[in-house]
Tab-separated table of C-alpha atoms and ligand atoms in Angstrom:
chain	number	residue	atom	x	y	z
K	976	MET	CA	-50.047	61.067	16.643
K	977	ALA	CA	-47.291	59.284	17.880
K	978	ASP	CA	-45.535	56.833	15.535
K	979	THR	CA	-46.798	54.429	18.497
K	980	ASP	CA	-49.894	55.013	17.951
K	981	LYS	CA	-49.703	55.173	14.583
K	982	TYR	CA	-48.393	52.041	14.233
K	983	PHE	CA	-50.671	50.599	16.759
K	984	LEU	CA	-54.425	51.300	14.794
K	985	SER	CA	-52.303	50.119	11.392
K	986	LYS	CA	-51.850	46.290	13.108
K	987	LYS	CA	-55.241	46.862	14.229
K	988	ARG	CA	-56.524	47.572	11.012
K	989	LEU	CA	-54.412	44.576	9.481
K	990	LEU	CA	-56.218	42.028	11.695
K	991	GLU	CA	-59.373	43.591	11.297
K	992	GLU	CA	-59.213	44.004	7.206
K	993	GLN	CA	-56.683	41.338	5.956
K	994	LEU	CA	-55.990	38.430	8.390
K	995	ILE	CA	-59.623	37.665	10.493
K	996	PRO	CA	-62.328	38.405	7.252
K	997	ARG	CA	-59.750	35.784	5.293
K	998	GLY	CA	-60.452	33.139	8.207
K	999	ILE	CA	-57.479	33.683	10.594
K	1000	LYS	CA	-58.994	32.272	13.685
K	1001	ASP	CA	-56.181	31.444	16.342
K	1002	LYS	CA	-56.247	34.118	18.918
K	1003	ARG	CA	-52.458	33.397	19.753
K	1004	VAL	CA	-51.473	34.382	15.875
K	1005	LEU	CA	-53.872	37.312	15.854
K	1006	ASP	CA	-52.276	38.226	19.187
K	1007	ALA	CA	-48.759	37.952	17.584
K	1008	PHE	CA	-49.342	40.624	14.462
K	1009	MET	CA	-50.042	42.933	17.002
K	1010	LYS	CA	-47.036	42.288	19.350
K	1011	ILE	CA	-44.041	42.066	16.614
K	1012	ASN	CA	-43.754	45.476	14.692
K	1013	ARG	CA	-43.866	44.675	10.335
K	1014	HIS	CA	-42.824	47.862	9.851
K	1015	ASN	CA	-39.056	47.223	11.574
K	1016	PHE	CA	-38.837	44.375	8.752
K	1017	VAL	CA	-39.088	46.415	5.700
K	1018	PRO	CA	-36.239	48.858	4.343
K	1019	GLU	CA	-36.640	52.230	5.288
K	1020	GLU	CA	-38.379	53.234	1.744
K	1021	TYR	CA	-40.911	50.729	2.167
K	1022	LYS	CA	-41.754	51.739	5.732
K	1023	LYS	CA	-44.933	53.237	4.939
K	1024	PHE	CA	-46.006	50.503	3.043
K	1025	ALA	CA	-45.557	47.827	5.685
K	1026	TYR	CA	-49.021	46.759	7.126
K	1027	ASP	CA	-50.198	46.832	3.710
K	1028	ASP	CA	-52.219	43.481	1.597
K	1029	ARG	CA	-48.712	42.736	-0.059
K	1030	PRO	CA	-45.323	41.610	-0.524
K	1031	ILE	CA	-42.571	44.025	-0.003
K	1032	PRO	CA	-39.046	44.003	-1.668
K	1033	ILE	CA	-36.515	42.735	0.870
K	1034	GLY	CA	-33.528	43.571	-1.870
K	1035	TYR	CA	-31.341	40.619	-3.740
K	1036	GLY	CA	-34.385	39.693	-5.935
K	1037	GLN	CA	-36.433	38.184	-2.040
K	1038	THR	CA	-39.744	39.665	-0.328
K	1039	ILE	CA	-40.949	39.559	2.788
K	1040	SER	CA	-44.731	37.799	2.192
K	1041	GLN	CA	-47.992	38.964	2.723
K	1042	PRO	CA	-48.999	39.326	5.858
K	1043	TYR	CA	-52.241	36.954	5.370
K	1044	MET	CA	-49.587	34.084	3.751
K	1045	VAL	CA	-47.269	34.381	7.303
K	1046	ALA	CA	-50.493	34.341	9.366
K	1047	ALA	CA	-52.259	31.585	7.131
K	1048	MET	CA	-48.521	29.606	7.714
K	1049	SER	CA	-48.266	29.994	11.541
K	1050	GLU	CA	-51.983	28.625	11.884
K	1051	LEU	CA	-51.344	25.825	9.957
K	1052	LEU	CA	-48.404	25.012	11.926
K	1053	LEU	CA	-50.514	24.128	14.946
K	1054	LEU	CA	-47.156	25.778	17.539
K	1055	ASN	CA	-47.467	25.236	20.995
K	1056	ASN	CA	-44.498	26.961	23.486
K	1057	ARG	CA	-42.463	23.418	24.261
K	1058	ASP	CA	-42.050	23.362	20.243
K	1059	THR	CA	-38.845	24.398	17.953
K	1060	LEU	CA	-39.545	25.673	15.186
K	1061	PHE	CA	-36.996	25.417	11.950
K	1062	GLU	CA	-37.599	27.752	9.448
K	1063	ILE	CA	-36.067	27.804	5.930
K	1064	GLY	CA	-35.973	31.011	4.057
K	1065	THR	CA	-35.327	34.202	6.896
K	1066	GLY	CA	-35.483	36.539	4.260
K	1067	SER	CA	-36.485	39.706	6.525
K	1068	GLY	CA	-36.958	37.759	10.069
K	1069	TYR	CA	-40.417	38.559	10.017
K	1070	GLN	CA	-42.651	35.323	9.849
K	1071	ALA	CA	-39.936	34.344	12.382
K	1072	ALA	CA	-40.531	36.391	14.494
K	1073	ILE	CA	-44.058	35.723	14.840
K	1074	ALA	CA	-43.318	32.155	15.314
K	1075	SER	CA	-41.449	32.838	18.294
K	1076	VAL	CA	-44.068	34.643	20.220
K	1077	LEU	CA	-45.712	30.882	19.229
K	1078	CYS	CA	-43.004	28.110	20.159
K	1079	LYS	CA	-40.110	27.926	22.245
K	1080	LYS	CA	-37.409	28.431	19.684
K	1081	VAL	CA	-37.031	29.283	16.035
K	1082	ILE	CA	-34.104	28.126	14.267
K	1083	SER	CA	-34.381	29.989	10.772
K	1084	TYR	CA	-31.308	29.378	7.617
K	1085	GLU	CA	-31.047	31.947	4.922
K	1086	TYR	CA	-29.026	31.650	1.849
K	1087	VAL	CA	-28.683	34.939	1.416
K	1088	LYS	CA	-25.720	36.389	3.732
K	1089	GLU	CA	-26.925	40.318	3.385
K	1090	LEU	CA	-30.086	38.901	3.870
K	1091	SER	CA	-29.387	36.813	7.424
K	1092	GLU	CA	-27.771	39.705	8.756
K	1093	PHE	CA	-30.513	42.110	7.667
K	1094	ALA	CA	-33.097	39.653	9.894
K	1095	SER	CA	-30.590	39.849	12.548
K	1096	LYS	CA	-30.577	43.388	12.706
K	1097	ASN	CA	-34.485	43.308	12.901
K	1098	ILE	CA	-34.933	40.869	15.612
K	1099	SER	CA	-32.821	42.595	18.108
K	1100	LYS	CA	-34.904	45.735	17.030
K	1101	GLU	CA	-38.008	43.517	18.683
K	1102	ASN	CA	-35.869	42.052	21.660
K	1103	LEU	CA	-36.498	38.610	20.740
K	1104	ILE	CA	-33.844	35.851	22.277
K	1105	ASN	CA	-35.497	32.846	21.419
K	1106	VAL	CA	-34.608	33.162	17.471
K	1107	GLN	CA	-31.517	31.911	15.932
K	1108	VAL	CA	-30.139	32.728	12.436
K	1109	PHE	CA	-27.523	30.980	10.626
K	1110	CYS	CA	-26.509	31.400	6.761
K	1111	GLY	CA	-26.300	28.689	4.440
K	1112	ASP	CA	-28.752	26.270	3.088
K	1113	GLY	CA	-31.015	25.066	5.063
K	1114	LEU	CA	-32.476	21.739	3.853
K	1115	ARG	CA	-29.186	20.367	4.005
K	1116	LEU	CA	-28.252	21.917	6.949
K	1117	LEU	CA	-31.268	20.715	8.993
K	1118	LYS	CA	-30.385	17.001	8.387
K	1119	LYS	CA	-28.079	17.290	10.949
K	1120	TYR	CA	-31.389	18.309	13.596
K	1121	SER	CA	-33.202	15.181	11.881
K	1122	PRO	CA	-36.235	14.297	13.266
K	1123	VAL	CA	-37.787	17.971	12.991
K	1124	LYS	CA	-41.373	18.034	14.907
K	1125	ARG	CA	-41.992	21.693	13.151
K	1126	LEU	CA	-41.003	23.075	9.780
K	1127	VAL	CA	-41.918	25.591	7.741
K	1128	ILE	CA	-40.186	26.690	4.076
K	1129	THR	CA	-40.818	30.078	2.881
K	1130	ALA	CA	-39.473	29.608	-0.416
K	1131	ALA	CA	-41.336	27.566	-3.627
K	1132	THR	CA	-40.399	23.763	-3.423
K	1133	PRO	CA	-40.531	21.063	-5.804
K	1134	ASP	CA	-42.372	17.750	-4.829
K	1135	LEU	CA	-40.181	17.771	-1.655
K	1136	ASP	CA	-42.740	14.412	-0.118
K	1137	ASP	CA	-39.545	11.574	0.134
K	1138	TYR	CA	-36.832	14.598	2.021
K	1139	ILE	CA	-40.326	15.774	4.584
K	1140	SER	CA	-41.292	12.092	5.039
K	1141	GLU	CA	-37.745	11.206	6.282
K	1142	ILE	CA	-37.088	14.604	7.957
K	1143	LEU	CA	-40.257	15.061	10.458
K	1144	ASP	CA	-40.712	13.013	13.555
K	1145	GLU	CA	-43.489	10.692	14.461
K	1146	THR	CA	-46.226	13.908	14.985
K	1147	GLY	CA	-44.221	16.222	12.997
K	1148	ILE	CA	-46.174	18.895	10.879
K	1149	ALA	CA	-44.459	21.033	7.578
K	1150	VAL	CA	-46.234	23.769	5.738
K	1151	LEU	CA	-44.709	24.900	2.591
K	1152	PRO	CA	-45.079	26.192	-0.826
K	1153	GLU	CA	-45.040	23.534	-3.311
K	1154	GLY	CA	-45.353	23.910	-7.343
K	1155	ASP	CA	-43.213	24.996	-10.080
K	1156	ILE	CA	-41.428	28.342	-10.122
K	1157	THR	CA	-44.633	29.794	-11.831
K	1158	SER	CA	-46.739	28.610	-8.645
K	1159	GLN	CA	-47.601	27.055	-5.941
K	1160	VAL	CA	-49.756	25.455	-3.515
K	1161	LEU	CA	-49.978	25.864	-0.040
K	1162	VAL	CA	-49.633	22.469	1.210
K	1163	ARG	CA	-49.115	20.807	4.924
K	1164	TYR	CA	-47.558	17.266	5.745
K	1165	ILE	CA	-48.785	15.594	9.044
K	1166	LYS	CA	-47.129	12.550	10.306
K	1167	ILE	CA	-48.724	10.371	12.019
K	1168	TYR	CA	-46.111	7.851	13.005
K	1169	ARG	CA	-44.916	6.360	9.701
K	1170	LYS	CA	-47.846	7.540	7.975
K	1171	ILE	CA	-47.887	11.287	6.223
K	1172	LYS	CA	-50.510	12.639	5.391
K	1173	LYS	CA	-50.578	15.622	2.939
K	1174	GLU	CA	-53.296	18.406	2.680
K	1175	THR	CA	-53.522	21.356	0.164
K	1176	PHE	CA	-55.001	24.566	0.936
K	1177	PHE	CA	-54.568	27.310	-1.485
K	1178	GLY	CA	-52.633	28.866	-4.684
K	1179	CYS	CA	-49.647	31.344	-3.825
K	1180	LEU	CA	-46.533	32.532	-5.228
K	1181	PHE	CA	-43.106	32.537	-3.363
K	1182	VAL	CA	-39.824	33.154	-4.907
K	1183	PRO	CA	-37.989	29.968	-5.669
K	1184	LEU	CA	-35.665	27.987	-3.049
K	1185	LYS	CA	-32.164	27.857	-4.301
K	1186	GLY	CA	-29.665	25.040	-3.425
K	1187	LYS	CA	-29.521	20.998	-3.273
K	1188	TYR	CA	-33.031	20.964	-2.606
K	1189	GLY	CA	-34.278	23.829	-5.075
K	1190	PHE	CA	-34.716	24.552	-8.491
C	2164	SAH	N1	-39.490	34.317	5.512
C	2164	SAH	C1	-39.601	35.541	5.124
C	2164	SAH	C2	-39.617	35.285	3.588
C	2164	SAH	C3	-38.772	35.022	2.787
C	2164	SAH	S1	-39.000	34.995	0.869
C	2164	SAH	C4	-40.193	36.827	5.524
C	2164	SAH	O1	-40.854	36.916	6.727
C	2164	SAH	O2	-39.691	37.538	4.926
C	2164	SAH	C5	-37.591	33.320	0.783
C	2164	SAH	C6	-36.224	33.504	1.490
C	2164	SAH	O3	-35.318	32.281	1.368
C	2164	SAH	C7	-35.372	34.088	0.826
C	2164	SAH	O4	-34.812	35.266	1.272
C	2164	SAH	C8	-34.119	33.260	0.132
C	2164	SAH	O5	-33.140	33.681	-0.027
C	2164	SAH	C9	-34.268	31.857	1.037
C	2164	SAH	N2	-33.840	31.291	0.494
C	2164	SAH	C10	-33.959	30.045	-0.939
C	2164	SAH	N3	-33.296	29.183	-0.972
C	2164	SAH	C11	-33.237	28.884	0.729
C	2164	SAH	C12	-31.906	27.548	1.342
C	2164	SAH	N4	-32.019	26.722	0.343
C	2164	SAH	N5	-31.916	27.820	2.133
C	2164	SAH	C13	-31.903	29.131	2.857
C	2164	SAH	N6	-32.637	30.167	2.535
C	2164	SAH	C14	-33.520	30.082	1.494
């Protein structure tokens, strides 16, 4: 079987076995998973596991998140074609690539220089022109764009209520895994004018956030 057919089937199976049965409904999110090639975002030795139901090591003690987690976070962000999404934790670049199909532009920050280079290389394989990757402490650097409308953090964070209330614009949404180093809960902050609403979803396990606001 040609590689393109093999990967098409792997992506289709990922939708049918991992995303749809767990409740991912947004057709735009499902289409993005068919468009973006996850095998372009994992190290060569893990290519054969690229579409499996698990996180995969990408070096430097970091991982590319499990596909379902990427889908759930993407769906919760309620992205549209006019939005710019800020991502903290580029990692492999896969989540940024998925989001780039769902919004106008993605600006993503990665703490580890080598990973920011890995992600940029992966993203260029997909010919995406609306993703920018920067190296540095994301939550610190994000302040210059404040207020932001859409924010996703893909590393475990301590309670960030104050930071998030301050950085989000009047109708902003932020999705992040909040908790301690050993376990977190996926949360969504929605700002409605001055008020902030916080919803909690399911338990999860991410690598810890580094830098000024991290652990
Ligand atoms: N979204 C990624 C997975 C991210 S893993 C993907 O799709 O592959 C979390 C990443 O967050 C790691 O690469 C880690 O280096 C990065 N990170 C941790 N703290 C950070 C910070 N303060 N600023 C930017 N990146 C950070």
